[in-house]
Amino acid sequence: MYHKKLCWADHSRWKSRLSTHEDEWLFNSESLTKRLIRLSQNQFSLKRLSEQKQKIREDECGILEVGYPSLKQVRQVVLEGQGQAWIYARSIILSKGEDCRGNLFQAIGNKPLGSVLFQKDVFERSKIEITKYPRELLPIDYRHVDLWARRSVFICSSQSVLVQEVFLPDLWKHIVNKKKQVYNNHLL
């Protein structure tokens, strides 16, 4: 079991440590899925790793305002662009009823959660917080050091959805290469 406290904080705490492109991606409030689809030139896919009830971490219980320990439904996916793993996402849905969007996990299947959360302003989003995400909390195939992660909670009357997104190295490489490409094209 992992016991180190995660230091989730808002923009003011971390901004001096962020590059321009990290700041642009970590604190952008539009749908990450839509941004990834554009960046990948529609070569986007979702790989569902797991979807099951499990004990959630203390920091997750804290932001969701549930007692620790708690057993909740957890969905883990990897968002891929152009065949590369770009984002590891861990989402937890708390539902006290079905008046918002029904059971999100049943309805979503293999689609990105963003396809539901960003429809018609149904959900209100909390502020975005970021942290350096410990490799020990990632699935083995995606373990890297020094990764940025962000989280926010989407709320709709009877449902709260905690979305945590870990930005993997291949995404940053692609963004940097894309910016270099644009810059070089302007020089020609």
PDB file of N, CA, C and O in Angstrom, residues 102-180:
ATOM      1  N   GLY A 102     -27.809   9.201 -14.884  1.00  0.00           N
ATOM      2  CA  GLY A 102     -27.889   7.769 -14.658  1.00  0.00           C
ATOM      3  C   GLY A 102     -26.552   7.241 -14.164  1.00  0.00           C
ATOM      4  O   GLY A 102     -25.735   7.980 -13.656  1.00  0.00           O
ATOM      5  N   ASN A 103     -26.324   5.957 -14.320  1.00  0.00           N
ATOM      6  CA  ASN A 103     -25.055   5.367 -13.921  1.00  0.00           C
ATOM      7  C   ASN A 103     -24.035   5.617 -15.018  1.00  0.00           C
ATOM      8  O   ASN A 103     -24.080   5.017 -16.082  1.00  0.00           O
ATOM      9  N   LEU A 104     -23.095   6.515 -14.766  1.00  0.00           N
ATOM     10  CA  LEU A 104     -22.138   6.917 -15.798  1.00  0.00           C
ATOM     11  C   LEU A 104     -21.309   5.758 -16.321  1.00  0.00           C
ATOM     12  O   LEU A 104     -21.066   5.658 -17.513  1.00  0.00           O
ATOM     13  N   PHE A 105     -20.820   4.892 -15.432  1.00  0.00           N
ATOM     14  CA  PHE A 105     -19.971   3.799 -15.885  1.00  0.00           C
ATOM     15  C   PHE A 105     -20.722   2.853 -16.808  1.00  0.00           C
ATOM     16  O   PHE A 105     -20.180   2.379 -17.795  1.00  0.00           O
ATOM     17  N   GLN A 106     -21.997   2.570 -16.504  1.00  0.00           N
ATOM     18  CA  GLN A 106     -22.771   1.684 -17.377  1.00  0.00           C
ATOM     19  C   GLN A 106     -22.993   2.331 -18.734  1.00  0.00           C
ATOM     20  O   GLN A 106     -22.947   1.684 -19.759  1.00  0.00           O
ATOM     21  N   ALA A 107     -23.238   3.636 -18.738  1.00  0.00           N
ATOM     22  CA  ALA A 107     -23.551   4.327 -19.988  1.00  0.00           C
ATOM     23  C   ALA A 107     -22.324   4.595 -20.847  1.00  0.00           C
ATOM     24  O   ALA A 107     -22.422   4.694 -22.052  1.00  0.00           O
ATOM     25  N   ILE A 108     -21.162   4.708 -20.231  1.00  0.00           N
ATOM     26  CA  ILE A 108     -19.993   5.190 -20.954  1.00  0.00           C
ATOM     27  C   ILE A 108     -19.283   4.104 -21.768  1.00  0.00           C
ATOM     28  O   ILE A 108     -18.724   4.391 -22.816  1.00  0.00           O
ATOM     29  N   GLY A 109     -19.263   2.874 -21.281  1.00  0.00           N
ATOM     30  CA  GLY A 109     -18.599   1.797 -22.006  1.00  0.00           C
ATOM     31  C   GLY A 109     -17.140   2.125 -22.271  1.00  0.00           C
ATOM     32  O   GLY A 109     -16.385   2.441 -21.361  1.00  0.00           O
ATOM     33  N   ASN A 110     -16.733   2.088 -23.542  1.00  0.00           N
ATOM     34  CA  ASN A 110     -15.348   2.358 -23.923  1.00  0.00           C
ATOM     35  C   ASN A 110     -15.131   3.781 -24.411  1.00  0.00           C
ATOM     36  O   ASN A 110     -14.104   4.084 -25.019  1.00  0.00           O
ATOM     37  N   LYS A 111     -16.108   4.655 -24.162  1.00  0.00           N
ATOM     38  CA  LYS A 111     -15.952   6.053 -24.564  1.00  0.00           C
ATOM     39  C   LYS A 111     -15.220   6.815 -23.462  1.00  0.00           C
ATOM     40  O   LYS A 111     -15.275   6.440 -22.294  1.00  0.00           O
ATOM     41  N   PRO A 112     -14.572   7.922 -23.812  1.00  0.00           N
ATOM     42  CA  PRO A 112     -13.945   8.756 -22.786  1.00  0.00           C
ATOM     43  C   PRO A 112     -15.013   9.377 -21.880  1.00  0.00           C
ATOM     44  O   PRO A 112     -16.097   9.738 -22.338  1.00  0.00           O
ATOM     45  N   LEU A 113     -14.705   9.499 -20.609  1.00  0.00           N
ATOM     46  CA  LEU A 113     -15.626  10.086 -19.639  1.00  0.00           C
ATOM     47  C   LEU A 113     -15.967  11.529 -20.009  1.00  0.00           C
ATOM     48  O   LEU A 113     -17.072  11.990 -19.764  1.00  0.00           O
ATOM     49  N   GLY A 114     -15.016  12.223 -20.628  1.00  0.00           N
ATOM     50  CA  GLY A 114     -15.244  13.604 -21.056  1.00  0.00           C
ATOM     51  C   GLY A 114     -16.426  13.750 -21.994  1.00  0.00           C
ATOM     52  O   GLY A 114     -17.062  14.801 -22.052  1.00  0.00           O
ATOM     53  N   SER A 115     -16.765  12.681 -22.731  1.00  0.00           N
ATOM     54  CA  SER A 115     -17.909  12.756 -23.649  1.00  0.00           C
ATOM     55  C   SER A 115     -19.217  12.944 -22.896  1.00  0.00           C
ATOM     56  O   SER A 115     -20.193  13.421 -23.459  1.00  0.00           O
ATOM     57  N   VAL A 116     -19.255  12.587 -21.616  1.00  0.00           N
ATOM     58  CA  VAL A 116     -20.439  12.802 -20.785  1.00  0.00           C
ATOM     59  C   VAL A 116     -20.286  14.067 -19.946  1.00  0.00           C
ATOM     60  O   VAL A 116     -21.202  14.875 -19.848  1.00  0.00           O
ATOM     61  N   LEU A 117     -19.119  14.253 -19.349  1.00  0.00           N
ATOM     62  CA  LEU A 117     -18.920  15.353 -18.397  1.00  0.00           C
ATOM     63  C   LEU A 117     -19.026  16.737 -19.028  1.00  0.00           C
ATOM     64  O   LEU A 117     -19.378  17.695 -18.350  1.00  0.00           O
ATOM     65  N   PHE A 118     -18.721  16.849 -20.315  1.00  0.00           N
ATOM     66  CA  PHE A 118     -18.720  18.162 -20.963  1.00  0.00           C
ATOM     67  C   PHE A 118     -19.936  18.399 -21.851  1.00  0.00           C
ATOM     68  O   PHE A 118     -19.963  19.333 -22.633  1.00  0.00           O
ATOM     69  N   GLN A 119     -20.956  17.563 -21.734  1.00  0.00           N
ATOM     70  CA  GLN A 119     -22.179  17.751 -22.512  1.00  0.00           C
ATOM     71  C   GLN A 119     -23.089  18.771 -21.847  1.00  0.00           C
ATOM     72  O   GLN A 119     -23.422  18.637 -20.669  1.00  0.00           O
ATOM     73  N   LYS A 120     -23.480  19.780 -22.555  1.00  0.00           N
ATOM     74  CA  LYS A 120     -24.554  20.714 -22.182  1.00  0.00           C
ATOM     75  C   LYS A 120     -24.439  21.290 -20.774  1.00  0.00           C
ATOM     76  O   LYS A 120     -25.442  21.516 -20.110  1.00  0.00           O
ATOM     77  N   ASP A 121     -23.250  21.511 -20.296  1.00  0.00           N
ATOM     78  CA  ASP A 121     -23.039  22.135 -18.983  1.00  0.00           C
ATOM     79  C   ASP A 121     -23.864  21.500 -17.869  1.00  0.00           C
ATOM     80  O   ASP A 121     -24.396  22.181 -16.999  1.00  0.00           O
ATOM     81  N   VAL A 122     -23.977  20.193 -17.881  1.00  0.00           N
ATOM     82  CA  VAL A 122     -24.717  19.480 -16.844  1.00  0.00           C
ATOM     83  C   VAL A 122     -23.908  19.455 -15.549  1.00  0.00           C
ATOM     84  O   VAL A 122     -24.443  19.613 -14.464  1.00  0.00           O
ATOM     85  N   PHE A 123     -22.599  19.284 -15.672  1.00  0.00           N
ATOM     86  CA  PHE A 123     -21.725  19.173 -14.513  1.00  0.00           C
ATOM     87  C   PHE A 123     -21.003  20.494 -14.242  1.00  0.00           C
ATOM     88  O   PHE A 123     -20.586  21.183 -15.168  1.00  0.00           O
ATOM     89  N   GLU A 124     -20.842  20.797 -12.971  1.00  0.00           N
ATOM     90  CA  GLU A 124     -20.031  21.939 -12.550  1.00  0.00           C
ATOM     91  C   GLU A 124     -18.672  21.387 -12.121  1.00  0.00           C
ATOM     92  O   GLU A 124     -18.603  20.380 -11.418  1.00  0.00           O
ATOM     93  N   ARG A 125     -17.609  22.059 -12.541  1.00  0.00           N
ATOM     94  CA  ARG A 125     -16.261  21.560 -12.275  1.00  0.00           C
ATOM     95  C   ARG A 125     -15.582  22.360 -11.163  1.00  0.00           C
ATOM     96  O   ARG A 125     -15.622  23.584 -11.150  1.00  0.00           O
ATOM     97  N   SER A 126     -14.922  21.654 -10.265  1.00  0.00           N
ATOM     98  CA  SER A 126     -14.148  22.315  -9.215  1.00  0.00           C
ATOM     99  C   SER A 126     -12.866  22.879  -9.822  1.00  0.00           C
ATOM    100  O   SER A 126     -12.538  22.613 -10.986  1.00  0.00           O
ATOM    101  N   LYS A 127     -12.102  23.604  -9.021  1.00  0.00           N
ATOM    102  CA  LYS A 127     -10.822  24.114  -9.514  1.00  0.00           C
ATOM    103  C   LYS A 127      -9.891  22.941  -9.802  1.00  0.00           C
ATOM    104  O   LYS A 127     -10.019  21.861  -9.214  1.00  0.00           O
ATOM    105  N   ILE A 128      -8.971  23.160 -10.712  1.00  0.00           N
ATOM    106  CA  ILE A 128      -7.989  22.146 -11.076  1.00  0.00           C
ATOM    107  C   ILE A 128      -6.812  22.241 -10.109  1.00  0.00           C
ATOM    108  O   ILE A 128      -6.306  23.334  -9.843  1.00  0.00           O
ATOM    109  N   GLU A 129      -6.400  21.088  -9.604  1.00  0.00           N
ATOM    110  CA  GLU A 129      -5.213  20.997  -8.761  1.00  0.00           C
ATOM    111  C   GLU A 129      -4.226  20.060  -9.442  1.00  0.00           C
ATOM    112  O   GLU A 129      -4.638  19.135 -10.151  1.00  0.00           O
ATOM    113  N   ILE A 130      -2.929  20.299  -9.212  1.00  0.00           N
ATOM    114  CA  ILE A 130      -1.917  19.425  -9.789  1.00  0.00           C
ATOM    115  C   ILE A 130      -0.953  18.936  -8.715  1.00  0.00           C
ATOM    116  O   ILE A 130      -0.896  19.485  -7.615  1.00  0.00           O
ATOM    117  N   THR A 131      -0.197  17.912  -9.077  1.00  0.00           N
ATOM    118  CA  THR A 131       0.831  17.360  -8.204  1.00  0.00           C
ATOM    119  C   THR A 131       1.830  16.589  -9.052  1.00  0.00           C
ATOM    120  O   THR A 131       1.588  16.321 -10.234  1.00  0.00           O
ATOM    121  N   LYS A 132       2.942  16.243  -8.441  1.00  0.00           N
ATOM    122  CA  LYS A 132       3.854  15.268  -9.044  1.00  0.00           C
ATOM    123  C   LYS A 132       3.337  13.906  -8.593  1.00  0.00           C
ATOM    124  O   LYS A 132       3.182  13.645  -7.406  1.00  0.00           O
ATOM    125  N   TYR A 133       3.051  13.043  -9.548  1.00  0.00           N
ATOM    126  CA  TYR A 133       2.378  11.778  -9.262  1.00  0.00           C
ATOM    127  C   TYR A 133       3.415  10.667  -9.053  1.00  0.00           C
ATOM    128  O   TYR A 133       4.260  10.441  -9.917  1.00  0.00           O
ATOM    129  N   PRO A 134       3.352   9.972  -7.936  1.00  0.00           N
ATOM    130  CA  PRO A 134       4.323   8.907  -7.661  1.00  0.00           C
ATOM    131  C   PRO A 134       4.175   7.728  -8.618  1.00  0.00           C
ATOM    132  O   PRO A 134       3.054   7.277  -8.875  1.00  0.00           O
ATOM    133  N   ARG A 135       5.273   7.255  -9.115  1.00  0.00           N
ATOM    134  CA  ARG A 135       5.249   6.138 -10.068  1.00  0.00           C
ATOM    135  C   ARG A 135       4.590   4.894  -9.470  1.00  0.00           C
ATOM    136  O   ARG A 135       3.994   4.092 -10.174  1.00  0.00           O
ATOM    137  N   GLU A 136       4.676   4.733  -8.162  1.00  0.00           N
ATOM    138  CA  GLU A 136       4.117   3.553  -7.492  1.00  0.00           C
ATOM    139  C   GLU A 136       2.597   3.477  -7.616  1.00  0.00           C
ATOM    140  O   GLU A 136       2.013   2.415  -7.440  1.00  0.00           O
ATOM    141  N   LEU A 137       1.959   4.592  -7.897  1.00  0.00           N
ATOM    142  CA  LEU A 137       0.504   4.606  -8.020  1.00  0.00           C
ATOM    143  C   LEU A 137       0.025   4.325  -9.449  1.00  0.00           C
ATOM    144  O   LEU A 137      -1.174   4.246  -9.686  1.00  0.00           O
ATOM    145  N   LEU A 138       0.953   4.182 -10.358  1.00  0.00           N
ATOM    146  CA  LEU A 138       0.604   3.937 -11.761  1.00  0.00           C
ATOM    147  C   LEU A 138       0.639   2.447 -12.077  1.00  0.00           C
ATOM    148  O   LEU A 138       1.397   1.691 -11.468  1.00  0.00           O
ATOM    149  N   PRO A 139      -0.158   2.011 -13.062  1.00  0.00           N
ATOM    150  CA  PRO A 139      -0.033   0.629 -13.522  1.00  0.00           C
ATOM    151  C   PRO A 139       1.396   0.382 -14.027  1.00  0.00           C
ATOM    152  O   PRO A 139       2.057   1.296 -14.548  1.00  0.00           O
ATOM    153  N   ILE A 140       1.886  -0.815 -13.878  1.00  0.00           N
ATOM    154  CA  ILE A 140       3.284  -1.144 -14.175  1.00  0.00           C
ATOM    155  C   ILE A 140       3.725  -0.673 -15.556  1.00  0.00           C
ATOM    156  O   ILE A 140       4.812  -0.119 -15.708  1.00  0.00           O
ATOM    157  N   ASP A 141       2.903  -0.844 -16.579  1.00  0.00           N
ATOM    158  CA  ASP A 141       3.301  -0.474 -17.946  1.00  0.00           C
ATOM    159  C   ASP A 141       3.464   1.030 -18.155  1.00  0.00           C
ATOM    160  O   ASP A 141       3.975   1.458 -19.185  1.00  0.00           O
ATOM    161  N   TYR A 142       3.023   1.836 -17.208  1.00  0.00           N
ATOM    162  CA  TYR A 142       3.045   3.295 -17.384  1.00  0.00           C
ATOM    163  C   TYR A 142       3.857   4.000 -16.292  1.00  0.00           C
ATOM    164  O   TYR A 142       3.739   5.202 -16.118  1.00  0.00           O
ATOM    165  N   ARG A 143       4.671   3.249 -15.597  1.00  0.00           N
ATOM    166  CA  ARG A 143       5.448   3.826 -14.495  1.00  0.00           C
ATOM    167  C   ARG A 143       6.638   4.616 -15.012  1.00  0.00           C
ATOM    168  O   ARG A 143       7.534   4.080 -15.645  1.00  0.00           O
ATOM    169  N   HIS A 144       6.594   5.900 -14.719  1.00  0.00           N
ATOM    170  CA  HIS A 144       7.678   6.827 -15.019  1.00  0.00           C
ATOM    171  C   HIS A 144       7.851   7.717 -13.797  1.00  0.00           C
ATOM    172  O   HIS A 144       6.955   7.823 -12.966  1.00  0.00           O
ATOM    173  N   VAL A 145       8.979   8.373 -13.708  1.00  0.00           N
ATOM    174  CA  VAL A 145       9.193   9.304 -12.600  1.00  0.00           C
ATOM    175  C   VAL A 145       8.917  10.723 -13.059  1.00  0.00           C
ATOM    176  O   VAL A 145       8.945  11.022 -14.252  1.00  0.00           O
ATOM    177  N   ASP A 146       8.626  11.574 -12.102  1.00  0.00           N
ATOM    178  CA  ASP A 146       8.498  13.013 -12.334  1.00  0.00           C
ATOM    179  C   ASP A 146       7.359  13.371 -13.295  1.00  0.00           C
ATOM    180  O   ASP A 146       7.529  14.181 -14.197  1.00  0.00           O
ATOM    181  N   LEU A 147       6.205  12.765 -13.094  1.00  0.00           N
ATOM    182  CA  LEU A 147       5.050  13.026 -13.951  1.00  0.00           C
ATOM    183  C   LEU A 147       4.092  14.006 -13.288  1.00  0.00           C
ATOM    184  O   LEU A 147       3.789  13.897 -12.099  1.00  0.00           O
ATOM    185  N   TRP A 148       3.604  14.939 -14.077  1.00  0.00           N
ATOM    186  CA  TRP A 148       2.562  15.850 -13.602  1.00  0.00           C
ATOM    187  C   TRP A 148       1.216  15.154 -13.701  1.00  0.00           C
ATOM    188  O   TRP A 148       0.947  14.423 -14.653  1.00  0.00           O
ATOM    189  N   ALA A 149       0.364  15.435 -12.723  1.00  0.00           N
ATOM    190  CA  ALA A 149      -1.019  14.954 -12.748  1.00  0.00           C
ATOM    191  C   ALA A 149      -1.917  16.103 -12.329  1.00  0.00           C
ATOM    192  O   ALA A 149      -1.495  17.017 -11.624  1.00  0.00           O
ATOM    193  N   ARG A 150      -3.154  16.048 -12.796  1.00  0.00           N
ATOM    194  CA  ARG A 150      -4.138  17.039 -12.367  1.00  0.00           C
ATOM    195  C   ARG A 150      -5.392  16.310 -11.929  1.00  0.00           C
ATOM    196  O   ARG A 150      -5.621  15.158 -12.303  1.00  0.00           O
ATOM    197  N   ARG A 151      -6.186  17.012 -11.135  1.00  0.00           N
ATOM    198  CA  ARG A 151      -7.458  16.443 -10.703  1.00  0.00           C
ATOM    199  C   ARG A 151      -8.477  17.554 -10.540  1.00  0.00           C
ATOM    200  O   ARG A 151      -8.139  18.715 -10.288  1.00  0.00           O
ATOM    201  N   SER A 152      -9.720  17.176 -10.703  1.00  0.00           N
ATOM    202  CA  SER A 152     -10.847  18.056 -10.406  1.00  0.00           C
ATOM    203  C   SER A 152     -12.070  17.175 -10.204  1.00  0.00           C
ATOM    204  O   SER A 152     -12.093  16.015 -10.605  1.00  0.00           O
ATOM    205  N   VAL A 153     -13.068  17.758  -9.561  1.00  0.00           N
ATOM    206  CA  VAL A 153     -14.308  17.032  -9.292  1.00  0.00           C
ATOM    207  C   VAL A 153     -15.419  17.672 -10.114  1.00  0.00           C
ATOM    208  O   VAL A 153     -15.568  18.896 -10.138  1.00  0.00           O
ATOM    209  N   PHE A 154     -16.180  16.845 -10.799  1.00  0.00           N
ATOM    210  CA  PHE A 154     -17.346  17.276 -11.561  1.00  0.00           C
ATOM    211  C   PHE A 154     -18.575  16.921 -10.732  1.00  0.00           C
ATOM    212  O   PHE A 154     -18.728  15.769 -10.309  1.00  0.00           O
ATOM    213  N   ILE A 155     -19.459  17.899 -10.519  1.00  0.00           N
ATOM    214  CA  ILE A 155     -20.599  17.701  -9.632  1.00  0.00           C
ATOM    215  C   ILE A 155     -21.901  18.014 -10.364  1.00  0.00           C
ATOM    216  O   ILE A 155     -22.007  19.018 -11.055  1.00  0.00           O
ATOM    217  N   CYS A 156     -22.869  17.119 -10.169  1.00  0.00           N
ATOM    218  CA  CYS A 156     -24.222  17.315 -10.707  1.00  0.00           C
ATOM    219  C   CYS A 156     -25.189  16.749  -9.687  1.00  0.00           C
ATOM    220  O   CYS A 156     -25.315  15.535  -9.579  1.00  0.00           O
ATOM    221  N   SER A 157     -25.795  17.583  -8.936  1.00  0.00           N
ATOM    222  CA  SER A 157     -26.732  17.250  -7.853  1.00  0.00           C
ATOM    223  C   SER A 157     -26.393  15.948  -7.119  1.00  0.00           C
ATOM    224  O   SER A 157     -25.787  15.967  -6.083  1.00  0.00           O
ATOM    225  N   SER A 158     -26.755  14.817  -7.669  1.00  0.00           N
ATOM    226  CA  SER A 158     -26.592  13.550  -6.946  1.00  0.00           C
ATOM    227  C   SER A 158     -25.302  12.807  -7.287  1.00  0.00           C
ATOM    228  O   SER A 158     -25.047  11.750  -6.727  1.00  0.00           O
ATOM    229  N   GLN A 159     -24.488  13.334  -8.194  1.00  0.00           N
ATOM    230  CA  GLN A 159     -23.269  12.633  -8.576  1.00  0.00           C
ATOM    231  C   GLN A 159     -22.058  13.535  -8.449  1.00  0.00           C
ATOM    232  O   GLN A 159     -22.111  14.729  -8.763  1.00  0.00           O
ATOM    233  N   SER A 160     -20.964  12.921  -7.986  1.00  0.00           N
ATOM    234  CA  SER A 160     -19.656  13.571  -7.981  1.00  0.00           C
ATOM    235  C   SER A 160     -18.697  12.646  -8.710  1.00  0.00           C
ATOM    236  O   SER A 160     -18.701  11.430  -8.469  1.00  0.00           O
ATOM    237  N   VAL A 161     -17.894  13.215  -9.598  1.00  0.00           N
ATOM    238  CA  VAL A 161     -16.938  12.422 -10.362  1.00  0.00           C
ATOM    239  C   VAL A 161     -15.558  13.034 -10.169  1.00  0.00           C
ATOM    240  O   VAL A 161     -15.318  14.170 -10.577  1.00  0.00           O
ATOM    241  N   LEU A 162     -14.669  12.291  -9.521  1.00  0.00           N
ATOM    242  CA  LEU A 162     -13.288  12.722  -9.378  1.00  0.00           C
ATOM    243  C   LEU A 162     -12.525  12.210 -10.588  1.00  0.00           C
ATOM    244  O   LEU A 162     -12.496  11.016 -10.849  1.00  0.00           O
ATOM    245  N   VAL A 163     -11.923  13.131 -11.334  1.00  0.00           N
ATOM    246  CA  VAL A 163     -11.140  12.775 -12.510  1.00  0.00           C
ATOM    247  C   VAL A 163      -9.691  13.171 -12.242  1.00  0.00           C
ATOM    248  O   VAL A 163      -9.395  14.333 -11.983  1.00  0.00           O
ATOM    249  N   GLN A 164      -8.814  12.179 -12.306  1.00  0.00           N
ATOM    250  CA  GLN A 164      -7.377  12.400 -12.133  1.00  0.00           C
ATOM    251  C   GLN A 164      -6.690  11.986 -13.427  1.00  0.00           C
ATOM    252  O   GLN A 164      -6.915  10.876 -13.918  1.00  0.00           O
ATOM    253  N   GLU A 165      -5.872  12.873 -13.972  1.00  0.00           N
ATOM    254  CA  GLU A 165      -5.218  12.618 -15.256  1.00  0.00           C
ATOM    255  C   GLU A 165      -3.719  12.797 -15.090  1.00  0.00           C
ATOM    256  O   GLU A 165      -3.257  13.849 -14.656  1.00  0.00           O
ATOM    257  N   VAL A 166      -2.973  11.742 -15.423  1.00  0.00           N
ATOM    258  CA  VAL A 166      -1.515  11.764 -15.332  1.00  0.00           C
ATOM    259  C   VAL A 166      -0.967  11.918 -16.746  1.00  0.00           C
ATOM    260  O   VAL A 166      -1.280  11.122 -17.631  1.00  0.00           O
ATOM    261  N   PHE A 167      -0.166  12.950 -16.944  1.00  0.00           N
ATOM    262  CA  PHE A 167       0.369  13.282 -18.260  1.00  0.00           C
ATOM    263  C   PHE A 167       1.660  12.497 -18.484  1.00  0.00           C
ATOM    264  O   PHE A 167       2.669  12.725 -17.821  1.00  0.00           O
ATOM    265  N   LEU A 168       1.619  11.573 -19.439  1.00  0.00           N
ATOM    266  CA  LEU A 168       2.732  10.659 -19.697  1.00  0.00           C
ATOM    267  C   LEU A 168       3.774  11.287 -20.634  1.00  0.00           C
ATOM    268  O   LEU A 168       3.457  12.213 -21.401  1.00  0.00           O
ATOM    269  N   PRO A 169       5.023  10.806 -20.589  1.00  0.00           N
ATOM    270  CA  PRO A 169       6.118  11.432 -21.352  1.00  0.00           C
ATOM    271  C   PRO A 169       5.883  11.572 -22.855  1.00  0.00           C
ATOM    272  O   PRO A 169       6.285  12.574 -23.451  1.00  0.00           O
ATOM    273  N   ASP A 170       5.232  10.591 -23.480  1.00  0.00           N
ATOM    274  CA  ASP A 170       5.025  10.675 -24.934  1.00  0.00           C
ATOM    275  C   ASP A 170       4.131  11.836 -25.337  1.00  0.00           C
ATOM    276  O   ASP A 170       4.267  12.383 -26.436  1.00  0.00           O
ATOM    277  N   LEU A 171       3.214  12.257 -24.459  1.00  0.00           N
ATOM    278  CA  LEU A 171       2.386  13.429 -24.766  1.00  0.00           C
ATOM    279  C   LEU A 171       3.256  14.671 -24.833  1.00  0.00           C
ATOM    280  O   LEU A 171       3.176  15.445 -25.784  1.00  0.00           O
ATOM    281  N   TRP A 172       4.084  14.884 -23.806  1.00  0.00           N
ATOM    282  CA  TRP A 172       4.945  16.079 -23.790  1.00  0.00           C
ATOM    283  C   TRP A 172       5.888  16.093 -24.987  1.00  0.00           C
ATOM    284  O   TRP A 172       6.100  17.140 -25.599  1.00  0.00           O
ATOM    285  N   LYS A 173       6.452  14.924 -25.331  1.00  0.00           N
ATOM    286  CA  LYS A 173       7.346  14.843 -26.509  1.00  0.00           C
ATOM    287  C   LYS A 173       6.597  15.268 -27.766  1.00  0.00           C
ATOM    288  O   LYS A 173       7.117  16.011 -28.594  1.00  0.00           O
ATOM    289  N   HIS A 174       5.370  14.784 -27.909  1.00  0.00           N
ATOM    290  CA  HIS A 174       4.570  15.113 -29.097  1.00  0.00           C
ATOM    291  C   HIS A 174       4.258  16.613 -29.149  1.00  0.00           C
ATOM    292  O   HIS A 174       4.359  17.234 -30.209  1.00  0.00           O
ATOM    293  N   ILE A 175       3.899  17.189 -28.019  1.00  0.00           N
ATOM    294  CA  ILE A 175       3.586  18.624 -27.970  1.00  0.00           C
ATOM    295  C   ILE A 175       4.810  19.454 -28.331  1.00  0.00           C
ATOM    296  O   ILE A 175       4.724  20.389 -29.134  1.00  0.00           O
ATOM    297  N   VAL A 176       5.963  19.116 -27.773  1.00  0.00           N
ATOM    298  CA  VAL A 176       7.199  19.855 -28.062  1.00  0.00           C
ATOM    299  C   VAL A 176       7.574  19.718 -29.535  1.00  0.00           C
ATOM    300  O   VAL A 176       7.908  20.700 -30.195  1.00  0.00           O
ATOM    301  N   ASN A 177       7.492  18.500 -30.071  1.00  0.00           N
ATOM    302  CA  ASN A 177       7.809  18.287 -31.489  1.00  0.00           C
ATOM    303  C   ASN A 177       6.852  19.048 -32.394  1.00  0.00           C
ATOM    304  O   ASN A 177       7.254  19.598 -33.419  1.00  0.00           O
ATOM    305  N   LYS A 178       5.582  19.082 -32.029  1.00  0.00           N
ATOM    306  CA  LYS A 178       4.578  19.813 -32.817  1.00  0.00           C
ATOM    307  C   LYS A 178       4.898  21.309 -32.827  1.00  0.00           C
ATOM    308  O   LYS A 178       4.821  21.966 -33.867  1.00  0.00           O
ATOM    309  N   LYS A 179       5.284  21.860 -31.673  1.00  0.00           N
ATOM    310  CA  LYS A 179       5.637  23.282 -31.597  1.00  0.00           C
ATOM    311  C   LYS A 179       6.886  23.582 -32.432  1.00  0.00           C
ATOM    312  O   LYS A 179       6.945  24.603 -33.105  1.00  0.00           O
ATOM    313  N   LYS A 180       7.861  22.686 -32.391  1.00  0.00           N
ATOM    314  CA  LYS A 180       9.077  22.865 -33.207  1.00  0.00           C
ATOM    315  C   LYS A 180       8.723  22.841 -34.692  1.00  0.00           C
ATOM    316  O   LYS A 180       9.236  23.629 -35.467  1.00  0.00           O
TER     317      LYS A 180
END
